Short mmCIF file of C-alpha atoms in Angstrom, two decimals:
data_model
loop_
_atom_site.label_atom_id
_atom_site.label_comp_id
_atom_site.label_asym_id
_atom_site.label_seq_id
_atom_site.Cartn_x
_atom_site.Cartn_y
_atom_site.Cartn_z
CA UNK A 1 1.04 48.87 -8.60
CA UNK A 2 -1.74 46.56 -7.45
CA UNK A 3 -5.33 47.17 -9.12
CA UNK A 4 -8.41 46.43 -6.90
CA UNK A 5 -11.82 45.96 -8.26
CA UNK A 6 -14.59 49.05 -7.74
CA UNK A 7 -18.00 48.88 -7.50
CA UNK A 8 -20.39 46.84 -9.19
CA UNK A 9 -21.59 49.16 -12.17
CA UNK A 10 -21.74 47.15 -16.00
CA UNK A 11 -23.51 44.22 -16.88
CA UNK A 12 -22.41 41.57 -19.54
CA UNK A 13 -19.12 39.11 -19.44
CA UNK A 14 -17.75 39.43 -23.25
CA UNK A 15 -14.63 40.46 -24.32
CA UNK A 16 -14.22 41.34 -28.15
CA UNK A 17 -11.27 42.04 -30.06
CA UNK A 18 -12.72 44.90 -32.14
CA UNK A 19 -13.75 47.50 -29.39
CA UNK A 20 -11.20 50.36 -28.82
CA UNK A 21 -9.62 50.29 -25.76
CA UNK A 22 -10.33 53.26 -23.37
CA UNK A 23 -8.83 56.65 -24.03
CA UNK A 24 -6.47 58.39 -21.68
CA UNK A 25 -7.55 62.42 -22.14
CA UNK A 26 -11.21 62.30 -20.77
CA UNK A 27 -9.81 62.27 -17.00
CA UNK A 28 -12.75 64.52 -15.96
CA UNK A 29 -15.27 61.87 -17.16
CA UNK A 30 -17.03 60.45 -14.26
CA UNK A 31 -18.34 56.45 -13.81
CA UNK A 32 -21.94 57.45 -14.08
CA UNK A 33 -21.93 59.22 -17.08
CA UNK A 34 -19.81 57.26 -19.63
CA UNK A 35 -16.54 56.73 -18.09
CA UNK A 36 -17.38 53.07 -18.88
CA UNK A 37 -17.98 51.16 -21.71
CA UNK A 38 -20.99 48.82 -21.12
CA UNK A 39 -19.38 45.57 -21.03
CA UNK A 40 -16.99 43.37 -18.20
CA UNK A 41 -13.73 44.29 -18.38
CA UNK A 42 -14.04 48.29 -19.23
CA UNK A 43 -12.25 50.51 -16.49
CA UNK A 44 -12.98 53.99 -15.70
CA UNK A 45 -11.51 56.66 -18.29
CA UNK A 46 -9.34 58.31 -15.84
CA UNK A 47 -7.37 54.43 -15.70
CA UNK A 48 -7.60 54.94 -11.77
CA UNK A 49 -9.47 51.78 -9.82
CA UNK A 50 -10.89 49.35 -12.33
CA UNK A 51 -15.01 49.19 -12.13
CA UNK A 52 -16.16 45.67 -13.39
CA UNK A 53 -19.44 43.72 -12.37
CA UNK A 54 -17.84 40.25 -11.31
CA UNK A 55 -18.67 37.56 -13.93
CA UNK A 56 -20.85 34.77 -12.88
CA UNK A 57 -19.15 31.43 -12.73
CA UNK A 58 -20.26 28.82 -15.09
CA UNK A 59 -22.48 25.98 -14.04
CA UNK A 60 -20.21 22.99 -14.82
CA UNK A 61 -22.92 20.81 -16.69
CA UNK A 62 -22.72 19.85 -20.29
CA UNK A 63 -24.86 22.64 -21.80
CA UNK A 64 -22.23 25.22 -20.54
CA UNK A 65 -19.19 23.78 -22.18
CA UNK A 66 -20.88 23.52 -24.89
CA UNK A 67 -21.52 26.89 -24.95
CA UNK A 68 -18.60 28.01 -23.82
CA UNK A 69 -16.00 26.06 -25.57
CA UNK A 70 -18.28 27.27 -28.72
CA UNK A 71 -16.27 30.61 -29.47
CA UNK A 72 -12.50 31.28 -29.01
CA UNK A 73 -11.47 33.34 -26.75
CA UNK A 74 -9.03 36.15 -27.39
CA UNK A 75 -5.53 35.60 -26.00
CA UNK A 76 -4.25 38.19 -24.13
CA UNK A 77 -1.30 39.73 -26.23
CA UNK A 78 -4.69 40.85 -28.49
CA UNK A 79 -6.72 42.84 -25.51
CA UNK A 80 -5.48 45.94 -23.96
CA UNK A 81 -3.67 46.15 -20.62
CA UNK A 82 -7.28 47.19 -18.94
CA UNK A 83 -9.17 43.83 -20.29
CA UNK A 84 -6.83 41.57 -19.37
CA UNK A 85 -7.85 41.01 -15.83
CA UNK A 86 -11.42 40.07 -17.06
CA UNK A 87 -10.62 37.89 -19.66
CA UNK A 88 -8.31 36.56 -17.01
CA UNK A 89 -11.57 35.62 -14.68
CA UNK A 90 -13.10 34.34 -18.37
CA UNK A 91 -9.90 31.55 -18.99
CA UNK A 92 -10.13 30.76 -15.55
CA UNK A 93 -14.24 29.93 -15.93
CA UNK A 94 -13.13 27.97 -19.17
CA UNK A 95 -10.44 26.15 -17.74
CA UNK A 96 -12.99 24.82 -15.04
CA UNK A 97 -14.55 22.15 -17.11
CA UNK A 98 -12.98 18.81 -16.57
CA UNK A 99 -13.48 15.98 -19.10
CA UNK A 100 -13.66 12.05 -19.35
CA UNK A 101 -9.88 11.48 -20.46
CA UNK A 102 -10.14 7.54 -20.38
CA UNK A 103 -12.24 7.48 -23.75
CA UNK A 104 -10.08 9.59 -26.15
CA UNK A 105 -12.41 10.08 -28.77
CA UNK A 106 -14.06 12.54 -26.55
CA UNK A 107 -14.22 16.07 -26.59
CA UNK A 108 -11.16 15.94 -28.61
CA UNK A 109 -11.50 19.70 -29.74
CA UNK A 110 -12.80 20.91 -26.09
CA UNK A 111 -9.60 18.74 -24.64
CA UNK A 112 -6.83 20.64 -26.71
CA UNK A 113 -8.74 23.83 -26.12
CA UNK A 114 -8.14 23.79 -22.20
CA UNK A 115 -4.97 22.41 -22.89
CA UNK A 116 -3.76 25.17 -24.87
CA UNK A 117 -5.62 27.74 -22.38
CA UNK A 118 -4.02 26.50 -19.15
CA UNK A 119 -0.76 27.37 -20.85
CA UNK A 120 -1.45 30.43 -21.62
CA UNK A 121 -3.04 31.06 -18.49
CA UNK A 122 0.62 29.94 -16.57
CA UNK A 123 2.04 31.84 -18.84
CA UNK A 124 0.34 34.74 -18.12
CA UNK A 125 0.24 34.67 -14.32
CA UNK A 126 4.58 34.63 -14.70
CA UNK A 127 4.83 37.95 -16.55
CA UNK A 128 5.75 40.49 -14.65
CA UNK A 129 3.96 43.17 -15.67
CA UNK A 130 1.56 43.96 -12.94
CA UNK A 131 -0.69 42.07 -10.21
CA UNK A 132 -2.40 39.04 -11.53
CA UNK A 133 -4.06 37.50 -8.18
CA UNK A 134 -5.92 39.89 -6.64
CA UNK A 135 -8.71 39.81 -4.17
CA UNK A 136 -11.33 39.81 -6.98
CA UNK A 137 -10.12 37.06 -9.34
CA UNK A 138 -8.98 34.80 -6.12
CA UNK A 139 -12.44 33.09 -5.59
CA UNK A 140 -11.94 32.22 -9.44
CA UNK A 141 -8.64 30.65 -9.12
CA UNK A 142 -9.94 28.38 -6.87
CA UNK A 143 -12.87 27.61 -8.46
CA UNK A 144 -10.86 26.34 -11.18
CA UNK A 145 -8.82 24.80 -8.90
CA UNK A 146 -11.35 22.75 -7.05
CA UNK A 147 -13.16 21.69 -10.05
CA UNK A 148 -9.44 20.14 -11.49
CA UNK A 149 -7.80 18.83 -8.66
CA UNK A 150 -10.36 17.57 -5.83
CA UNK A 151 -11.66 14.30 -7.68
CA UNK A 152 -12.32 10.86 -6.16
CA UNK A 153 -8.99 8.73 -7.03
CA UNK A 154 -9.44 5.69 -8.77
CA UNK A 155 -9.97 2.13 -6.62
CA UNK A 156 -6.19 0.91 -7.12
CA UNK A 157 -4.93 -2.58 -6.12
CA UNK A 158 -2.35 -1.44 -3.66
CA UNK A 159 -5.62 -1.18 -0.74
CA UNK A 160 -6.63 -4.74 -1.65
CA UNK A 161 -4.82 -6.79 1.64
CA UNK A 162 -4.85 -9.88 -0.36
CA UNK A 163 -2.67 -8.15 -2.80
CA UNK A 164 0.96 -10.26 -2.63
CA UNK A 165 3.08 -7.25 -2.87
CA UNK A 166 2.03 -3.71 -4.11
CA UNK A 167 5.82 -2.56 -4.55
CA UNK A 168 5.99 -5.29 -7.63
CA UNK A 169 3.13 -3.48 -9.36
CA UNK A 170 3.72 -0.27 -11.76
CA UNK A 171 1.72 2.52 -10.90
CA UNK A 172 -1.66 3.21 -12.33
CA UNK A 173 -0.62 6.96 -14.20
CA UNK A 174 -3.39 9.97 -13.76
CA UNK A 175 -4.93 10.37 -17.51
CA UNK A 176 -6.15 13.61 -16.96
CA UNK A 177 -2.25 14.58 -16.69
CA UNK A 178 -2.07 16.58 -19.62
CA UNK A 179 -4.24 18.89 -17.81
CA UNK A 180 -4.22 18.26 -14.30
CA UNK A 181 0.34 18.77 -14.65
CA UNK A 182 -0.75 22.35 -15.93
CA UNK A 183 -3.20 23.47 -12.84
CA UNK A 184 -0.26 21.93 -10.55
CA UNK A 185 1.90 24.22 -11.86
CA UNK A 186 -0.57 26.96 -11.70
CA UNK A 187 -1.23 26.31 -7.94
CA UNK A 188 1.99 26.26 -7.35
CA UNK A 189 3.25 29.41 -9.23
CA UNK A 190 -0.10 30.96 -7.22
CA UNK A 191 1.25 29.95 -3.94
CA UNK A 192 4.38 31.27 -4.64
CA UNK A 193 3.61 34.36 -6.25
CA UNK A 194 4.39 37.55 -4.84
CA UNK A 195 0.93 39.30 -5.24
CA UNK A 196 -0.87 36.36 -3.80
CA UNK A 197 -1.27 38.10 0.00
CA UNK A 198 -1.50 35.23 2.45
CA UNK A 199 -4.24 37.79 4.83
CA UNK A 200 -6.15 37.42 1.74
CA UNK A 201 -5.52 34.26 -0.04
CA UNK A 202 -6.07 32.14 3.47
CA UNK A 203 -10.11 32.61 3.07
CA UNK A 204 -9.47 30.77 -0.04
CA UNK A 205 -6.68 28.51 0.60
CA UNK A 206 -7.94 27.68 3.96
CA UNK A 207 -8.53 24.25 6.23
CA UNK A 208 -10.65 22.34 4.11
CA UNK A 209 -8.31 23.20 0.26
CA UNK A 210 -5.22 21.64 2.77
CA UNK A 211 -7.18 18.53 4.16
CA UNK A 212 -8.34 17.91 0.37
CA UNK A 213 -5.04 18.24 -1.21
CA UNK A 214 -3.65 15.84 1.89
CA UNK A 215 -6.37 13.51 0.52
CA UNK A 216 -4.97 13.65 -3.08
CA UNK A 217 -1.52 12.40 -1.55
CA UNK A 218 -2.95 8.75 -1.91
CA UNK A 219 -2.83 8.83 -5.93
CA UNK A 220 -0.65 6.29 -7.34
CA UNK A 221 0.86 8.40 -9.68
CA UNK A 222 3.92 9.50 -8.42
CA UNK A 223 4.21 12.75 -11.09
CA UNK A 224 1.36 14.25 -9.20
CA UNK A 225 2.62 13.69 -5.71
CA UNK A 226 5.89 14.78 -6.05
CA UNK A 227 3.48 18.34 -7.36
CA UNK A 228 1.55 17.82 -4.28
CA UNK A 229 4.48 17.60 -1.59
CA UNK A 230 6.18 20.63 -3.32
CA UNK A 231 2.63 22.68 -2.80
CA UNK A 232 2.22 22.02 0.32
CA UNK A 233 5.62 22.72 2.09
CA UNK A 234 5.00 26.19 -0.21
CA UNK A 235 1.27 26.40 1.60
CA UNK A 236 2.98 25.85 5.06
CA UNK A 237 5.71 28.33 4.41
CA UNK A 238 3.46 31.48 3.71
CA UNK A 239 0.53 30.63 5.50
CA UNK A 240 1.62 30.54 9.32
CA UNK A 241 -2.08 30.56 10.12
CA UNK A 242 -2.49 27.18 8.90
CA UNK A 243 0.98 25.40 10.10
CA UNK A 244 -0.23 24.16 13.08
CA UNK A 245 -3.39 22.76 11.33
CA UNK A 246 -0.87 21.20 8.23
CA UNK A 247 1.12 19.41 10.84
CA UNK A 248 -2.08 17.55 13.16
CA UNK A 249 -3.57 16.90 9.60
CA UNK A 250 -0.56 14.87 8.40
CA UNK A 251 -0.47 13.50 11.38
CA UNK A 252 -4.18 12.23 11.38
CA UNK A 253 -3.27 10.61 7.90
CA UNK A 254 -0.34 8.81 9.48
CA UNK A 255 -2.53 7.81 12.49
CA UNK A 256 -5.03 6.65 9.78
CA UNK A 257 -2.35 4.50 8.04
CA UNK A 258 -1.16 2.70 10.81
CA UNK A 259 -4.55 2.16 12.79
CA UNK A 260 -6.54 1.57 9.59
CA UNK A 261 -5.92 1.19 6.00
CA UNK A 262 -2.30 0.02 6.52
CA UNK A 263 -2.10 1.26 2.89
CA UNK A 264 -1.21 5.00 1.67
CA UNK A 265 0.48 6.02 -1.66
CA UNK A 266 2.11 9.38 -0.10
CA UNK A 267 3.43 8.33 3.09
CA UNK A 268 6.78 9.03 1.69
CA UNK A 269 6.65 12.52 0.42
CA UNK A 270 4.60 13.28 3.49
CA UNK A 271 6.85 11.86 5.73
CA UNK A 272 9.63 13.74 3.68
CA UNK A 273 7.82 17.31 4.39
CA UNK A 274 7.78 16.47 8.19
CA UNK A 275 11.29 16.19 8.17
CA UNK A 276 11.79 19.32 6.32
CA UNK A 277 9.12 20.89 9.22
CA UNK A 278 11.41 19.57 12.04
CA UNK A 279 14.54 20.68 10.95
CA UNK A 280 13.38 24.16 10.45
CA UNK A 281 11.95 24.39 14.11
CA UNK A 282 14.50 26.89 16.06
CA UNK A 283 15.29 26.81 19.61
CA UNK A 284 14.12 26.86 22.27
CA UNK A 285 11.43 24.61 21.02
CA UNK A 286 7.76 25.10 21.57
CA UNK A 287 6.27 21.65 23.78
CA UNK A 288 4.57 20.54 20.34
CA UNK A 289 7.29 21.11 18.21
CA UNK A 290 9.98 18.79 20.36
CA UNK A 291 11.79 15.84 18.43
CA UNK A 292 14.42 13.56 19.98
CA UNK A 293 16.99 15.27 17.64
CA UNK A 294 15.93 18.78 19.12
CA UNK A 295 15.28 17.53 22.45
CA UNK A 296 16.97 14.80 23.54
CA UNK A 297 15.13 14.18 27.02
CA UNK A 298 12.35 12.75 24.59
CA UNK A 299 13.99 9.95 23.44
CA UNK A 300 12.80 7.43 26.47
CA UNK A 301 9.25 8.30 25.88
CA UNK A 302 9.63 8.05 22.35
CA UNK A 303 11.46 4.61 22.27
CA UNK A 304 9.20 3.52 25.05
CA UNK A 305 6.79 4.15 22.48
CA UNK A 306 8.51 2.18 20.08
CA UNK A 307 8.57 -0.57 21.76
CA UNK A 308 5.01 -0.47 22.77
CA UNK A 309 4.14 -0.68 19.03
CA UNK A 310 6.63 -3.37 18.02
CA UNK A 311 5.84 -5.98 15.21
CA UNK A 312 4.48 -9.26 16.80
CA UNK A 313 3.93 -10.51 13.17
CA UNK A 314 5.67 -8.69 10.31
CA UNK A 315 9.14 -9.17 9.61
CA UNK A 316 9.45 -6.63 7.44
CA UNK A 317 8.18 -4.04 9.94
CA UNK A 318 10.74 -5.60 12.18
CA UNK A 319 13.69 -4.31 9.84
CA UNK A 320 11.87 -1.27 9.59
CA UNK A 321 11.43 -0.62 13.62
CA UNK A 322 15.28 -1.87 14.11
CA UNK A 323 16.37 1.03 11.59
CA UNK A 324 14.39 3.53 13.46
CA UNK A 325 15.73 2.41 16.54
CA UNK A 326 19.26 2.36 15.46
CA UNK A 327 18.52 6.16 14.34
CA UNK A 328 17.16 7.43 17.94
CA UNK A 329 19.63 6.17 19.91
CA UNK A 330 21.89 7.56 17.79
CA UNK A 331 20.60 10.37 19.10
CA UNK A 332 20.21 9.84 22.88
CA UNK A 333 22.46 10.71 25.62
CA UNK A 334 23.96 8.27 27.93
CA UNK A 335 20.99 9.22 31.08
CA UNK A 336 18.32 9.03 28.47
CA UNK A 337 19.61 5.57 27.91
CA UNK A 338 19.90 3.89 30.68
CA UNK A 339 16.37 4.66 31.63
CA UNK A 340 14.66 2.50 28.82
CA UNK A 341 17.89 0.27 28.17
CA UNK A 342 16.70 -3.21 30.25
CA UNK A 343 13.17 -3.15 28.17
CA UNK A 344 15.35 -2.27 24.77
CA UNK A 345 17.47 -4.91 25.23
CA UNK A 346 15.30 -7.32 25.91
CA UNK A 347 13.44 -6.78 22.40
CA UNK A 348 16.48 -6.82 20.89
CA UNK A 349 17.47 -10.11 22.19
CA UNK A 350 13.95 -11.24 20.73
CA UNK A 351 15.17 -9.95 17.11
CA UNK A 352 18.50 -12.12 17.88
CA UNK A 353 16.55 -14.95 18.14
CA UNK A 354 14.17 -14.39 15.24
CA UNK A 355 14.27 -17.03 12.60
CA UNK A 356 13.60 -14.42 9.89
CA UNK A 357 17.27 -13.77 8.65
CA UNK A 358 16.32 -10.09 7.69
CA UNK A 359 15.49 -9.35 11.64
CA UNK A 360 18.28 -11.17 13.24
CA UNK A 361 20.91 -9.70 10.76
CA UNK A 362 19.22 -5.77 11.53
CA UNK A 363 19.04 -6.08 14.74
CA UNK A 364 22.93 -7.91 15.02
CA UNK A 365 24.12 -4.78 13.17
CA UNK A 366 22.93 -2.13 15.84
CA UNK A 367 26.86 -3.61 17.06
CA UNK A 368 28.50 -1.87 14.09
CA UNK A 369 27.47 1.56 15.27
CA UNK A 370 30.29 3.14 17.66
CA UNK A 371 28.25 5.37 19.33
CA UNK A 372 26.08 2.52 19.84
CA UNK A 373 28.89 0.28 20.90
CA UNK A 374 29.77 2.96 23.78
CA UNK A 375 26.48 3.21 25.35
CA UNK A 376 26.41 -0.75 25.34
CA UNK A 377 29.54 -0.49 26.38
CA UNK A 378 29.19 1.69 29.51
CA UNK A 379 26.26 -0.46 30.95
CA UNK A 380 27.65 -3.70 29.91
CA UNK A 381 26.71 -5.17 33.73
CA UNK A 382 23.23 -5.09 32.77
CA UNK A 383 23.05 -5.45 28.72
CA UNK A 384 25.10 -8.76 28.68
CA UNK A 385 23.00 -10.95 31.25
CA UNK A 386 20.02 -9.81 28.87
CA UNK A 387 21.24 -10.50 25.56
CA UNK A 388 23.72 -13.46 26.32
CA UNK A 389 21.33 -15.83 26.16
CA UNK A 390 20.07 -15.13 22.71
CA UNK A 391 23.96 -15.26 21.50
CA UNK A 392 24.47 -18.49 22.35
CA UNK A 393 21.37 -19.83 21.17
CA UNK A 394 21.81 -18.43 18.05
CA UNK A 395 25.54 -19.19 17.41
CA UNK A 396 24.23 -22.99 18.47
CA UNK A 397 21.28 -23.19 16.38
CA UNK A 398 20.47 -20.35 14.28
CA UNK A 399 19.81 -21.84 10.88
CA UNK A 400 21.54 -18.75 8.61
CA UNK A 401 25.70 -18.90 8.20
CA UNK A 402 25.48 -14.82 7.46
CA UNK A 403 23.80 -14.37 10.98
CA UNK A 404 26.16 -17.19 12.53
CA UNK A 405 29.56 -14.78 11.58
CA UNK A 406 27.08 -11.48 12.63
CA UNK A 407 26.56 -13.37 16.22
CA UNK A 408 30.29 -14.58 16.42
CA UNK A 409 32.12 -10.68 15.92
CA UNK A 410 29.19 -9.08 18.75
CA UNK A 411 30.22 -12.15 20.72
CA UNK A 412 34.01 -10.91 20.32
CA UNK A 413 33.17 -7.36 20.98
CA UNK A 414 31.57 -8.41 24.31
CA UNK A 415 34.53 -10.36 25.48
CA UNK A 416 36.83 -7.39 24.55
CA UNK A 417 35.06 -5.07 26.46
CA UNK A 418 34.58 -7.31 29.41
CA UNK A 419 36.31 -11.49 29.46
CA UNK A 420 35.43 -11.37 33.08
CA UNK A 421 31.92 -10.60 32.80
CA UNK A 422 31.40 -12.89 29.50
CA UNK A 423 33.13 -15.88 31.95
CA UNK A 424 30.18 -15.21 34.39
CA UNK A 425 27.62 -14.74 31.78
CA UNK A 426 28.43 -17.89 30.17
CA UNK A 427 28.75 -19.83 33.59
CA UNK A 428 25.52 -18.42 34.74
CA UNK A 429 23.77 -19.78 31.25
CA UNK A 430 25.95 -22.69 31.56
CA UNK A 431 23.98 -23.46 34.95
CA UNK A 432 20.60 -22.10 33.87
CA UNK A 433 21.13 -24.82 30.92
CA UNK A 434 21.30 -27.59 33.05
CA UNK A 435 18.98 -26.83 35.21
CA UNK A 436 16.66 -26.65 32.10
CA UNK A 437 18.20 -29.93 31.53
CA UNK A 438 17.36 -31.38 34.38
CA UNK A 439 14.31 -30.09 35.10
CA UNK A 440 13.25 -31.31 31.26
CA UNK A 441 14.39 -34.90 32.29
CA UNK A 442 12.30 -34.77 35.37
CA UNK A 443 8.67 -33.70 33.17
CA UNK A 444 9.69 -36.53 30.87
CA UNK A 445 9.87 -39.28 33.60
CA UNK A 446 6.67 -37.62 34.78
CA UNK A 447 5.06 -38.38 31.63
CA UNK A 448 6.21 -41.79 31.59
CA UNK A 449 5.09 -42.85 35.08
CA UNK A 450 1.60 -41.00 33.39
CA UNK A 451 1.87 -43.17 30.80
CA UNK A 452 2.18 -46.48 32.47
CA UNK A 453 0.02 -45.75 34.88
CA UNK A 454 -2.79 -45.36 31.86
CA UNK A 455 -1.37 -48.50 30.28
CA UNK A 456 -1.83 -50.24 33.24
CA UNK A 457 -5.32 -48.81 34.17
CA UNK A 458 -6.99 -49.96 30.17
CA UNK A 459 -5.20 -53.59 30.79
CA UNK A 460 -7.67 -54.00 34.06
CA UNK A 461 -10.78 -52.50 32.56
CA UNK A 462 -9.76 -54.81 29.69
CA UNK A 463 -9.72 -57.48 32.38
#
């Protein structure tokens, strides 16, 4: 049965080993008289609703940790049932003091202290053997919480852009882990837990605790993101009030990424709960929660998109974009297709032609998907007059042998679909080339006649 917090009626925040607990018989004895002991943490003698004053937080300054990490604090298996809630609130207040972990002759005492505390503390809040989080120690929980977890992360080379390649580089590891791993696991087993009642909990866990633990997301250490993305697909499962709000946040990180920084540790992981969103989305979809694989009749906008965005400069956002492409169209129907397939194609024959191996090998391979091969296949009149070209230059010229064989089998599918339509494909380049020929010969006699012309112009003035 859930306990809830009474009236404000006893002063004092102490909790001592040595005072009896309260007795059972006295049910008659009211509040007022002395149905409570005077200290934090009494209830009333009739063990009904709990009566506590609420115990101040701790200003977080030096002089309070030092006076607070000065005695020991009981551990719960030594208080009764009825004091456990307050010394609860008093672990919590402890465990909210944060110290310097990169000089570890530091608060070496004060360190194992917390350390040992947050343990107990998880392992308190998993016994079953009652309601830990209720309304009156929730504002505590997160005041520990915040106090751990919202920190500025560390300048890390990965956002320098003259950095050669960030991938190379071994994370830079939280220090703080031995503590910080703990309060994970305590907001997680918090999120999760039974008693925590989202009407409740959401003035706590609300808008601004989601956008901050987004922000942590950018640490390099991957330990505490892989804590992070588990927390918050747990936050967006039992707090429907905020799903809307969790997915335009990530969003805004992944418009940040790509229109600013161009650098983010936790793309990943976020990217990896926004895929777990989608595919729990149940039809018939809401307008803001369609996706091409829920919705097909997206995928022209959404390639069109694409394309509007492609790499000019990048290669290796090139093979990235080419992947992604092969992925929606694997997903798009045959009308969706056709509507965005002369602008497609036309990139792709771009990507043919690229003399960056990586991009003409990705983009050559779109031909060893089948379904792919059937949609190309279906509107072969219009694809092969747009990516001919690009074949032939590159089975001519192109520089690579792997992307020479790559261009010679799509070359060979092509003529199996269609020989006719190859024949007049490679006629109509045949004629396009000398035209191009000729009309190259024509500029160079141009230039000559130019060049004469000067010649003969400085002999006269030289005259």
């Amino acid at each position: 049965m859930k306990q809830k917090f009474g009236s404000k009626t006893t002063k004092g925040n102490s909790v001592s080993r040595d005072e009896p607990a309260p007795q059972q018989n006295s049910r008659q004895t009211t509040a007022s008289s002395s149905g409570l002991s005077g200290r934090a943490g009494s209830i009333s003698r009739n063990n009904s609703l709990p009566v506590r004053e609420k115990i101040p937080q701790p200003s977080l300054d030096p002089a309070s940790a030092q006076q607070y990490y000065a005695d020991t604090l009981p551990s719960f298996r030594d208080v009764p049932n009825s004091e456990k809630q307050a010394l609860f609130i008093k672990k919590l207040h402890l465990c909210a003091f944060t110290f310097d972990f990169t000089d570890q002759s530091k608060n070496v005492r004060e360190k194992e202290v917390k350390r040992q505390t947050l343990l107990e503390l998880a392992d308190y809040i998993n016994q079953k053997d009652g309601a830990k989080f209720t309304d009156s120690v929730a504002e505590d929980v997160i005041f520990m919480l915040n106090n751990n977890l919202f920190r500025a992360l560390p300048a890390t080379k990965s956002h320098d852009q003259d950095n050669t390649d960030p991938d190379e580089e071994e994370p830079t590891l939280e220090p703080a882990w031995p503590h910080l791993q703990i309060v994970y696991e305590f907001l997680l087993r918090y999120v999760c837990a039974n008693d925590t009642d989202a009407k409740i909990a959401k003035k706590y866990v609300d808008q601004s605790f989601v956008v901050r633990l987004l922000e942590l997301f950018d640490s390099e250490d991957p330990r505490e993101r892989d804590y992070l993305k588990t927390i918050l697909h747990r936050i967006y499962g039992k707090f429907m009030v905020h799903r809307p709000f969790v997915r335009k946040a990530i969003n805004n990180v992944f418009y940040r990424f790509v229109f600013e920084t161009e650098h983010h540790n936790g793309i990943a992981e976020l990217l990896e709960i926004l895929g777990s969103i989608i595919n729990g989305f149940a039809l018939p979809l809401k307008d803001e929660h369609k996706f091409v694989d829920k919705e097909p009749s997206l995928a022209e906008p959404v390639l069109g998109q694409l394309l509007k965005f492609w790499p000019l400069t990048n290669s290796q956002k090139e093979v990235l974009f080419l992947g992604e492409l092969e992925e929606i169209l694997e997903m798009t129907q045959a009308t969706e297709f056709a509507k965005i397939m002369v602008p497609l194609f036309k990139q792709v024959a771009k990507c043919l032609n690229s003399s960056h191996f990586q991009v003409a090998e990705r983009s050559l391979f779109l031909w060893n998907n089948e379904y792919i091969v059937s949609l190309v296949a279906q509107h072969r009149q219009v694809i092969l007059p747009v990516v001919f070209n690009a074949l032939e230059s590159n089975a001519r010229s192109h520089w690579n042998p792997a992307v020479h064989g790559l261009t010679s089998n799509v070359k060979k599918v092509f003529q199996d679909m269609d020989m006719n339509l190859w024949r007049e494909c490679e006629a109509h380049y045949q004629q396009e080339e000398a035209k191009q020929r000729s009309l190259r010969e024509q500029r160079q006699k141009q230039w000559q006649q130019i060049e004469r012309k000067a010649a003969q112009r400085s002999a006269a003035m030289q005259r």
